[in-house]
GROMACS .gro file of C-alpha atoms in nm:
model
  428
    1MET     CA    1  -5.839  27.587  -2.775
    2THR     CA    2  -6.194  27.467  -2.738
    3THR     CA    3  -6.440  27.746  -2.832
    4LEU     CA    4  -6.731  27.839  -2.618
    5GLU     CA    5  -6.975  27.711  -2.880
    6THR     CA    6  -6.834  27.357  -2.870
    7ARG     CA    7  -6.728  27.335  -2.504
    8VAL     CA    8  -6.882  27.051  -2.301
    9SER     CA    9  -6.877  27.052  -1.922
   10ILE     CA   10  -6.742  26.754  -1.745
   11ALA     CA   11  -7.078  26.701  -1.567
   12GLU     CA   12  -7.265  26.724  -1.900
   13ALA     CA   13  -7.028  26.458  -2.049
   14LEU     CA   14  -7.084  26.230  -1.738
   15THR     CA   15  -7.467  26.276  -1.773
   16THR     CA   16  -7.447  26.172  -2.137
   17VAL     CA   17  -7.290  25.836  -2.052
   18THR     CA   18  -7.502  25.767  -1.750
   19PRO     CA   19  -7.859  25.821  -1.872
   20ASP     CA   20  -8.009  25.701  -1.539
   21GLY     CA   21  -7.822  25.957  -1.344
   22LEU     CA   22  -7.596  25.931  -1.050
   23PRO     CA   23  -7.705  25.838  -0.691
   24PHE     CA   24  -7.430  26.059  -0.541
   25ARG     CA   25  -7.315  26.416  -0.585
   26PHE     CA   26  -7.050  26.479  -0.854
   27THR     CA   27  -6.860  26.803  -0.902
   28ALA     CA   28  -6.559  26.901  -1.118
   29TYR     CA   29  -6.289  27.162  -1.131
   30ASP     CA   30  -6.463  27.336  -1.416
   31GLY     CA   31  -6.749  27.427  -1.180
   32SER     CA   32  -7.008  27.179  -1.327
   33ALA     CA   33  -7.210  26.941  -1.109
   34THR     CA   34  -7.463  26.661  -1.125
   35GLY     CA   35  -7.643  26.423  -0.891
   36PRO     CA   36  -7.848  26.487  -0.584
   37GLU     CA   37  -7.719  26.786  -0.386
   38ASP     CA   38  -7.819  26.630  -0.054
   39SER     CA   39  -7.622  26.314  -0.106
   40GLN     CA   40  -7.386  26.223   0.182
   41ILE     CA   41  -7.133  26.089  -0.076
   42HIS     CA   42  -6.956  26.345  -0.286
   43MET     CA   43  -6.712  26.264  -0.570
   44HIS     CA   44  -6.506  26.566  -0.689
   45LEU     CA   45  -6.278  26.563  -1.000
   46ALA     CA   46  -6.016  26.805  -0.893
   47SER     CA   47  -5.783  26.849  -1.187
   48GLU     CA   48  -5.723  26.837  -1.561
   49ARG     CA   49  -5.484  26.544  -1.504
   50GLY     CA   50  -5.772  26.353  -1.349
   51LEU     CA   51  -5.986  26.412  -1.658
   52SER     CA   52  -5.704  26.290  -1.870
   53TYR     CA   53  -5.683  25.971  -1.662
   54VAL     CA   54  -6.054  25.914  -1.716
   55LEU     CA   55  -6.064  25.983  -2.083
   56THR     CA   56  -5.747  25.778  -2.173
   57ALA     CA   57  -5.841  25.469  -1.970
   58PRO     CA   58  -6.228  25.446  -1.986
   59GLY     CA   59  -6.387  25.221  -1.722
   60ASP     CA   60  -6.257  25.141  -1.376
   61LEU     CA   61  -5.887  25.180  -1.455
   62GLY     CA   62  -5.908  25.559  -1.533
   63LEU     CA   63  -6.116  25.635  -1.222
   64VAL     CA   64  -5.873  25.425  -1.010
   65ARG     CA   65  -5.578  25.615  -1.145
   66ALA     CA   66  -5.732  25.953  -1.076
   67TYR     CA   67  -5.834  25.833  -0.724
   68VAL     CA   68  -5.494  25.691  -0.635
   69MET     CA   69  -5.312  26.007  -0.751
   70GLY     CA   70  -5.553  26.232  -0.560
   71ASP     CA   71  -5.716  26.386  -0.863
   72LEU     CA   72  -6.048  26.217  -0.781
   73GLU     CA   73  -6.153  26.303  -0.429
   74ILE     CA   74  -6.428  26.119  -0.239
   75THR     CA   75  -6.601  26.230   0.082
   76GLY     CA   76  -6.878  26.085   0.282
   77VAL     CA   77  -6.711  25.747   0.311
   78HIS     CA   78  -6.400  25.636   0.485
   79PRO     CA   79  -6.120  25.559   0.231
   80GLY     CA   80  -6.052  25.230   0.415
   81ASN     CA   81  -6.406  25.121   0.345
   82PRO     CA   82  -6.587  25.296   0.065
   83TYR     CA   83  -6.846  25.017   0.055
   84ALA     CA   84  -7.149  25.250   0.025
   85LEU     CA   85  -7.000  25.412  -0.277
   86MET     CA   86  -6.908  25.076  -0.437
   87GLN     CA   87  -7.265  24.957  -0.387
   88MET     CA   88  -7.387  25.263  -0.572
   89MET     CA   89  -7.135  25.234  -0.851
   90LEU     CA   90  -7.185  24.867  -0.915
   91ASN     CA   91  -7.564  24.843  -0.841
   92GLN     CA   92  -7.707  25.183  -0.950
   93VAL     CA   93  -7.467  25.346  -1.193
   94HIS     CA   94  -7.529  25.217  -1.553
   95PHE     CA   95  -7.287  25.342  -1.820
   96ARG     CA   96  -7.365  25.342  -2.182
   97ARG     CA   97  -7.130  25.367  -2.470
   98PRO     CA   98  -7.192  25.675  -2.678
   99ALA     CA   99  -7.231  25.665  -3.057
  100PRO     CA  100  -6.911  25.754  -3.241
  101ALA     CA  101  -7.029  26.097  -3.348
  102GLU     CA  102  -7.143  26.172  -2.987
  103ALA     CA  103  -6.818  26.048  -2.845
  104LEU     CA  104  -6.629  26.269  -3.090
  105ARG     CA  105  -6.840  26.568  -2.980
  106ILE     CA  106  -6.771  26.507  -2.616
  107VAL     CA  107  -6.392  26.469  -2.665
  108ARG     CA  108  -6.374  26.776  -2.879
  109GLY     CA  109  -6.580  26.965  -2.624
  110LEU     CA  110  -6.364  26.866  -2.331
  111GLY     CA  111  -6.044  26.933  -2.523
  112TRP     CA  112  -5.816  26.723  -2.734
  113SER     CA  113  -5.521  26.783  -2.500
  114HIS     CA  114  -5.688  26.552  -2.239
  115LEU     CA  115  -5.620  26.256  -2.475
  116LYS     CA  116  -5.253  26.252  -2.372
  117PRO     CA  117  -5.228  25.974  -2.108
  118PRO     CA  118  -5.056  26.089  -1.781
  119PRO     CA  119  -4.804  25.859  -1.629
  120PRO     CA  120  -4.982  25.581  -1.426
  121PRO     CA  121  -4.945  25.570  -1.051
  122PRO     CA  122  -4.629  25.396  -0.932
  123GLN     CA  123  -4.843  25.142  -0.751
  124GLU     CA  124  -4.966  25.012  -1.086
  125HIS     CA  125  -4.830  24.693  -1.240
  126LEU     CA  126  -4.743  24.682  -1.610
  127PRO     CA  127  -5.008  24.585  -1.862
  128ARG     CA  128  -5.017  24.219  -1.964
  129TRP     CA  129  -4.836  24.276  -2.298
  130ARG     CA  130  -4.542  24.449  -2.126
  131ARG     CA  131  -4.485  24.173  -1.872
  132THR     CA  132  -4.299  23.952  -2.117
  133PHE     CA  133  -3.955  24.048  -1.964
  134GLU     CA  134  -4.080  23.862  -1.662
  135GLY     CA  135  -4.140  23.549  -1.869
  136LEU     CA  136  -4.429  23.388  -2.051
  137ARG     CA  137  -4.764  23.405  -1.880
  138HIS     CA  138  -4.764  23.175  -1.568
  139SER     CA  139  -4.402  23.082  -1.620
  140ARG     CA  140  -4.222  23.025  -1.290
  141THR     CA  141  -4.036  23.358  -1.310
  142ARG     CA  142  -4.343  23.560  -1.405
  143ASP     CA  143  -4.566  23.389  -1.144
  144LYS     CA  144  -4.304  23.474  -0.882
  145ALA     CA  145  -4.311  23.842  -0.989
  146ALA     CA  146  -4.686  23.850  -0.973
  147ILE     CA  147  -4.689  23.696  -0.633
  148HIS     CA  148  -4.430  23.937  -0.514
  149HIS     CA  149  -4.637  24.236  -0.636
  150HIS     CA  150  -4.931  24.146  -0.420
  151TYR     CA  151  -4.815  23.952  -0.123
  152ASP     CA  152  -4.480  24.121  -0.040
  153VAL     CA  153  -4.642  24.456   0.045
  154SER     CA  154  -4.571  24.436   0.417
  155ASN     CA  155  -4.630  24.157   0.670
  156ARG     CA  156  -4.722  24.427   0.926
  157PHE     CA  157  -4.980  24.573   0.690
  158TYR     CA  158  -5.134  24.230   0.640
  159GLU     CA  159  -5.141  24.171   1.011
  160TRP     CA  160  -5.357  24.481   1.056
  161ILE     CA  161  -5.606  24.377   0.786
  162LEU     CA  162  -5.623  24.008   0.833
  163GLY     CA  163  -5.603  23.988   1.216
  164PRO     CA  164  -5.414  23.735   1.430
  165SER     CA  165  -5.487  23.443   1.198
  166MET     CA  166  -5.297  23.610   0.912
  167THR     CA  167  -5.535  23.422   0.670
  168TYR     CA  168  -5.602  23.588   0.339
  169THR     CA  169  -5.877  23.357   0.214
  170CYS     CA  170  -6.246  23.318   0.272
  171ALA     CA  171  -6.349  23.234   0.618
  172VAL     CA  172  -6.640  23.008   0.713
  173TYR     CA  173  -6.885  23.160   0.949
  174PRO     CA  174  -7.054  22.921   1.181
  175SER     CA  175  -7.304  23.192   1.264
  176LEU     CA  176  -7.354  23.562   1.168
  177ASP     CA  177  -7.223  23.678   1.505
  178ALA     CA  178  -6.904  23.485   1.484
  179THR     CA  179  -6.578  23.685   1.497
  180LEU     CA  180  -6.336  23.680   1.206
  181GLU     CA  181  -6.093  23.468   1.411
  182GLU     CA  182  -6.361  23.218   1.491
  183ALA     CA  183  -6.463  23.202   1.124
  184GLN     CA  184  -6.104  23.151   1.001
  185TYR     CA  185  -6.061  22.875   1.263
  186GLU     CA  186  -6.377  22.709   1.132
  187LYS     CA  187  -6.249  22.741   0.770
  188TYR     CA  188  -5.924  22.555   0.843
  189ASP     CA  189  -6.102  22.300   1.061
  190LEU     CA  190  -6.360  22.241   0.783
  191VAL     CA  191  -6.076  22.176   0.537
  192ALA     CA  192  -5.913  21.940   0.789
  193ARG     CA  193  -6.236  21.753   0.850
  194LYS     CA  194  -6.308  21.721   0.476
  195LEU     CA  195  -5.957  21.585   0.432
  196ASP     CA  196  -6.020  21.348   0.728
  197LEU     CA  197  -5.685  21.439   0.877
  198ARG     CA  198  -5.549  21.208   1.151
  199PRO     CA  199  -5.228  21.206   1.357
  200GLY     CA  200  -4.921  21.096   1.174
  201GLN     CA  201  -5.058  21.160   0.828
  202ARG     CA  202  -4.873  21.387   0.583
  203LEU     CA  203  -5.032  21.710   0.444
  204LEU     CA  204  -4.915  21.922   0.154
  205ASP     CA  205  -5.053  22.284   0.149
  206VAL     CA  206  -4.975  22.438  -0.181
  207GLY     CA  207  -4.988  22.824  -0.195
  208CYS     CA  208  -4.984  22.817   0.183
  209GLY     CA  209  -4.958  23.190   0.250
  210TRP     CA  210  -4.856  23.269   0.606
  211GLY     CA  211  -4.891  22.903   0.707
  212GLY     CA  212  -5.238  22.906   0.868
  213MET     CA  213  -5.340  22.569   0.742
  214VAL     CA  214  -5.011  22.415   0.803
  215ARG     CA  215  -5.006  22.529   1.162
  216HIS     CA  216  -5.377  22.435   1.221
  217ALA     CA  217  -5.325  22.085   1.088
  218ALA     CA  218  -5.010  22.023   1.286
  219ARG     CA  219  -5.148  22.178   1.611
  220GLU     CA  220  -5.504  22.047   1.606
  221TYR     CA  221  -5.466  21.713   1.415
  222GLY     CA  222  -5.110  21.600   1.481
  223VAL     CA  223  -5.029  21.605   1.108
  224GLN     CA  224  -4.686  21.635   0.946
  225ALA     CA  225  -4.754  21.946   0.740
  226LEU     CA  226  -4.554  22.097   0.460
  227GLY     CA  227  -4.658  22.427   0.309
  228VAL     CA  228  -4.499  22.610   0.009
  229THR     CA  229  -4.539  22.960  -0.108
  230LEU     CA  230  -4.388  23.192  -0.379
  231SER     CA  231  -4.372  23.480  -0.132
  232ALA     CA  232  -4.043  23.505   0.058
  233SER     CA  233  -4.213  23.741   0.313
  234GLN     CA  234  -4.485  23.492   0.379
  235ALA     CA  235  -4.242  23.203   0.430
  236GLU     CA  236  -4.030  23.402   0.669
  237TRP     CA  237  -4.340  23.507   0.875
  238ALA     CA  238  -4.478  23.148   0.874
  239THR     CA  239  -4.147  23.001   0.987
  240ASP     CA  240  -4.129  23.240   1.274
  241ALA     CA  241  -4.494  23.157   1.370
  242ILE     CA  242  -4.417  22.782   1.360
  243LYS     CA  243  -4.129  22.835   1.600
  244ARG     CA  244  -4.339  23.058   1.832
  245GLU     CA  245  -4.600  22.782   1.852
  246GLY     CA  246  -4.339  22.511   1.904
  247LEU     CA  247  -4.447  22.312   1.595
  248GLU     CA  248  -4.101  22.275   1.434
  249ASP     CA  249  -4.127  21.889   1.459
  250ARG     CA  250  -4.453  21.878   1.264
  251ALA     CA  251  -4.474  22.184   1.045
  252GLU     CA  252  -4.259  22.344   0.778
  253VAL     CA  253  -4.302  22.623   0.526
  254ARG     CA  254  -4.075  22.663   0.226
  255PHE     CA  255  -4.021  22.947  -0.016
  256LEU     CA  256  -4.083  22.730  -0.313
  257ASP     CA  257  -4.290  22.686  -0.630
  258TYR     CA  258  -4.543  22.398  -0.573
  259ARG     CA  259  -4.414  22.250  -0.896
  260ASP     CA  260  -4.080  22.194  -0.737
  261VAL     CA  261  -4.203  21.984  -0.436
  262ALA     CA  262  -4.020  21.657  -0.463
  263GLU     CA  263  -4.184  21.456  -0.191
  264ARG     CA  264  -4.470  21.214  -0.288
  265ASP     CA  265  -4.736  20.987  -0.124
  266PHE     CA  266  -4.902  21.261   0.083
  267ASP     CA  267  -5.218  21.155   0.259
  268ALA     CA  268  -5.392  21.485   0.178
  269ILE     CA  269  -5.331  21.804  -0.022
  270SER     CA  270  -5.497  22.150   0.055
  271SER     CA  271  -5.497  22.422  -0.203
  272ILE     CA  272  -5.656  22.728  -0.048
  273GLY     CA  273  -5.646  23.032  -0.278
  274LEU     CA  274  -5.390  22.910  -0.533
  275THR     CA  275  -5.604  22.818  -0.831
  276GLU     CA  276  -5.675  23.180  -0.910
  277HIS     CA  277  -5.304  23.234  -0.981
  278ILE     CA  278  -5.202  22.945  -1.199
  279GLY     CA  279  -5.403  23.008  -1.506
  280VAL     CA  280  -5.686  22.812  -1.660
  281ARG     CA  281  -5.475  22.660  -1.939
  282ASN     CA  282  -5.247  22.518  -1.672
  283TYR     CA  283  -5.525  22.318  -1.488
  284PRO     CA  284  -5.440  21.991  -1.650
  285ALA     CA  285  -5.075  22.016  -1.537
  286TYR     CA  286  -5.185  22.149  -1.195
  287PHE     CA  287  -5.423  21.872  -1.108
  288GLY     CA  288  -5.195  21.614  -1.266
  289PHE     CA  289  -4.911  21.728  -1.042
  290LEU     CA  290  -5.121  21.716  -0.737
  291LEU     CA  291  -5.273  21.363  -0.832
  292ASP     CA  292  -4.917  21.236  -0.863
  293ARG     CA  293  -4.818  21.368  -0.515
  294LEU     CA  294  -5.108  21.191  -0.344
  295LYS     CA  295  -5.101  20.829  -0.238
  296PRO     CA  296  -5.399  20.611  -0.344
  297GLY     CA  297  -5.693  20.704  -0.131
  298GLY     CA  298  -5.548  21.042  -0.068
  299ARG     CA  299  -5.772  21.348  -0.075
  300LEU     CA  300  -5.750  21.692  -0.235
  301LEU     CA  301  -5.937  22.000  -0.109
  302ASN     CA  302  -5.937  22.281  -0.366
  303HIS     CA  303  -6.066  22.617  -0.223
  304SER     CA  304  -6.083  22.900  -0.476
  305ILE     CA  305  -6.261  23.208  -0.606
  306THR     CA  306  -6.479  23.128  -0.903
  307ARG     CA  307  -6.715  23.293  -1.158
  308PRO     CA  308  -7.087  23.205  -1.151
  309ASP     CA  309  -7.046  23.073  -1.503
  310ASN     CA  310  -6.785  22.876  -1.703
  311ARG     CA  311  -6.720  23.127  -1.982
  312TYR     CA  312  -6.360  23.247  -1.975
  313ARG     CA  313  -6.289  23.623  -1.972
  314PRO     CA  314  -6.002  23.828  -1.838
  315VAL     CA  315  -6.029  23.980  -1.498
  316GLY     CA  316  -6.087  24.366  -1.492
  317ALA     CA  317  -5.811  24.611  -1.546
  318PHE     CA  318  -5.809  24.728  -1.183
  319ILE     CA  319  -5.768  24.385  -1.039
  320ASP     CA  320  -5.502  24.289  -1.297
  321ARG     CA  321  -5.285  24.605  -1.263
  322TYR     CA  322  -5.320  24.675  -0.894
  323ILE     CA  323  -5.417  24.347  -0.710
  324PHE     CA  324  -5.352  24.019  -0.876
  325PRO     CA  325  -5.143  24.051  -1.191
  326ASP     CA  326  -5.205  23.756  -1.435
  327GLY     CA  327  -5.494  23.631  -1.207
  328GLU     CA  328  -5.765  23.423  -1.380
  329LEU     CA  329  -6.110  23.304  -1.270
  330ILE     CA  330  -6.348  23.055  -1.421
  331GLY     CA  331  -6.658  22.862  -1.296
  332SER     CA  332  -6.664  22.565  -1.061
  333GLY     CA  333  -6.780  22.344  -1.348
  334ARG     CA  334  -6.456  22.396  -1.539
  335ILE     CA  335  -6.244  22.327  -1.229
  336ILE     CA  336  -6.440  22.012  -1.151
  337SER     CA  337  -6.403  21.890  -1.511
  338GLU     CA  338  -6.026  21.950  -1.523
  339ALA     CA  339  -5.988  21.768  -1.187
  340GLN     CA  340  -6.192  21.471  -1.325
  341ASP     CA  341  -5.999  21.466  -1.654
  342ALA     CA  342  -5.663  21.455  -1.451
  343GLY     CA  343  -5.787  21.136  -1.276
  344PHE     CA  344  -5.948  21.271  -0.958
  345GLU     CA  345  -6.294  21.145  -0.844
  346VAL     CA  346  -6.482  21.448  -0.723
  347ARG     CA  347  -6.682  21.365  -0.413
  348HIS     CA  348  -6.821  21.697  -0.288
  349GLU     CA  349  -6.838  22.066  -0.366
  350GLU     CA  350  -6.996  22.367  -0.199
  351ASN     CA  351  -7.032  22.737  -0.263
  352LEU     CA  352  -6.932  22.975   0.020
  353ARG     CA  353  -7.009  23.297  -0.164
  354GLU     CA  354  -7.186  23.462   0.130
  355HIS     CA  355  -6.901  23.376   0.359
  356TYR     CA  356  -6.654  23.570   0.149
  357ALA     CA  357  -6.869  23.882   0.164
  358LEU     CA  358  -6.865  23.860   0.537
  359THR     CA  359  -6.489  23.801   0.546
  360LEU     CA  360  -6.424  24.104   0.327
  361ALA     CA  361  -6.647  24.322   0.548
  362ALA     CA  362  -6.443  24.210   0.847
  363TRP     CA  363  -6.110  24.292   0.659
  364SER     CA  364  -6.243  24.639   0.571
  365ASP     CA  365  -6.334  24.701   0.936
  366ASN     CA  366  -5.981  24.603   1.029
  367LEU     CA  367  -5.837  24.841   0.775
  368VAL     CA  368  -6.042  25.126   0.901
  369HIS     CA  369  -5.947  25.053   1.259
  370HIS     CA  370  -5.577  25.052   1.175
  371TRP     CA  371  -5.599  25.323   0.906
  372ASP     CA  372  -5.337  25.567   1.042
  373ASP     CA  373  -5.087  25.284   1.098
  374ALA     CA  374  -5.159  25.136   0.753
  375VAL     CA  375  -5.097  25.466   0.584
  376ALA     CA  376  -4.773  25.521   0.767
  377GLU     CA  377  -4.660  25.168   0.664
  378VAL     CA  378  -4.749  25.150   0.298
  379GLY     CA  379  -4.847  25.507   0.210
  380HIS     CA  380  -5.183  25.671   0.149
  381PRO     CA  381  -5.219  25.563  -0.220
  382THR     CA  382  -5.161  25.199  -0.152
  383ALA     CA  383  -5.394  25.209   0.157
  384LYS     CA  384  -5.657  25.371  -0.062
  385ILE     CA  385  -5.617  25.093  -0.320
  386TRP     CA  386  -5.675  24.833  -0.058
  387GLY     CA  387  -5.985  25.007   0.073
  388LEU     CA  388  -6.133  25.024  -0.272
  389TYR     CA  389  -6.034  24.667  -0.359
  390LEU     CA  390  -6.184  24.512  -0.041
  391ALA     CA  391  -6.512  24.704  -0.070
  392ALA     CA  392  -6.555  24.633  -0.440
  393CYS     CA  393  -6.489  24.262  -0.393
  394ARG     CA  394  -6.741  24.245  -0.115
  395VAL     CA  395  -7.005  24.387  -0.349
  396GLY     CA  396  -6.904  24.145  -0.612
  397PHE     CA  397  -6.967  23.845  -0.385
  398GLU     CA  398  -7.288  23.994  -0.267
  399ARG     CA  399  -7.404  24.042  -0.633
  400ASN     CA  400  -7.300  23.693  -0.741
  401THR     CA  401  -7.046  23.816  -0.998
  402THR     CA  402  -6.791  23.608  -0.805
  403GLN     CA  403  -6.819  23.298  -0.592
  404LEU     CA  404  -6.604  23.073  -0.366
  405HIS     CA  405  -6.607  22.705  -0.415
  406GLN     CA  406  -6.457  22.421  -0.217
  407ILE     CA  407  -6.406  22.099  -0.418
  408LEU     CA  408  -6.317  21.777  -0.244
  409ALA     CA  409  -6.164  21.500  -0.455
  410THR     CA  410  -5.993  21.168  -0.404
  411LYS     CA  411  -5.733  20.958  -0.577
  412LEU     CA  412  -5.871  20.608  -0.627
  413ASP     CA  413  -5.649  20.301  -0.563
  414ASP     CA  414  -5.602  20.028  -0.816
  415ASN     CA  415  -5.932  19.874  -0.715
  416ALA     CA  416  -6.132  20.200  -0.764
  417ASN     CA  417  -6.162  20.224  -0.391
  418ALA     CA  418  -6.206  20.591  -0.291
  419HIS     CA  419  -6.141  20.514   0.080
  420PHE     CA  420  -6.445  20.735   0.147
  421PRO     CA  421  -6.732  20.691   0.390
  422LEU     CA  422  -7.086  20.629   0.265
  423ARG     CA  423  -7.196  20.970   0.397
  424PRO     CA  424  -6.979  21.279   0.477
  425THR     CA  425  -6.836  21.289   0.832
  426TRP     CA  426  -6.731  21.657   0.840
  427LEU     CA  427  -7.078  21.786   0.914
  428SER     CA  428  -7.130  21.581   1.228
   0.00000   0.00000   0.00000
């Protein structure tokens, strides 16, 4: 039992590790409090289990666990869009690591019993070291399991968040007042223009999701389009959408690993949101495979989330356990280098960072609008996870901790002809 002389309140412990203070009100079940009393946003640690989550998984993981399980309560923001809180947490709250003696005093004062980890929420994926039963990192079996964890939540749930386009990648906003659907159309059309798609050409879309690019290319450009995805739910939805739009003669989506595509001599390949899932070490094989599937003069458009630098580091625990298991990010420089080393000639690249912040804001608005339906479909904990994830990612793009790059490359023919115009045509 902790004695009165050594007891430390939860608010005191929090104040010790946040020397600049909190911009929101914090209270705890032990009666302690800190932060401005008049703050609209209020965070309440409601139970000893919540404290154990925080102490046994320092950083974002412990806070997320407590929040998902209901032990950390947040008021003043909608759970479907806690953007204001995420702005405060990521921009204004600065944690410092206490010295060993100070950390020991805090833990002793809070109680040693809180160092026993509670079971994690059922929505949490296994830590990296325990995923070996699914196969080696980025093996076909393990990649399929990772994709299943994130993308096979519920097609209906995704329809509510993503809107009619069912497009789960960064949109391109032609103007600030454009709707999400207009921006997603512009994204697909920009990709098509960069690839210089023309009727009768063959397009391969790897990691095609719900078939948005496949259907756009077939419908708007008369292209023979093949998409592949590791999500069975996505493939089923995309196939139905292709039938509804009467595109069966020009569009196809397969439940297939991109590495198992047997066809060759494609005029163009689009990869929109796949690179984040394949692993940096696998870039040589990835770009080599895509180069091999293109005909001479063919183009590749690689669209992916990136870091603002080229130093490799793992993604955070929250993203890895709850959102994208085994996901990896690196800077655009590394991606360009790997594409060049594989034999591509890189012709153009651009950063669409601000566009992804706008896209995430629109998805958050959709989640709030459909909140009751979303909770009924996937449960309150999963819906809260998504609200937190979308808002945090939005702040990340705004703060330039993440970026979004489109890289356009071509496969030269035997005479080093890129089959490329002297000046870009997609801007006209």
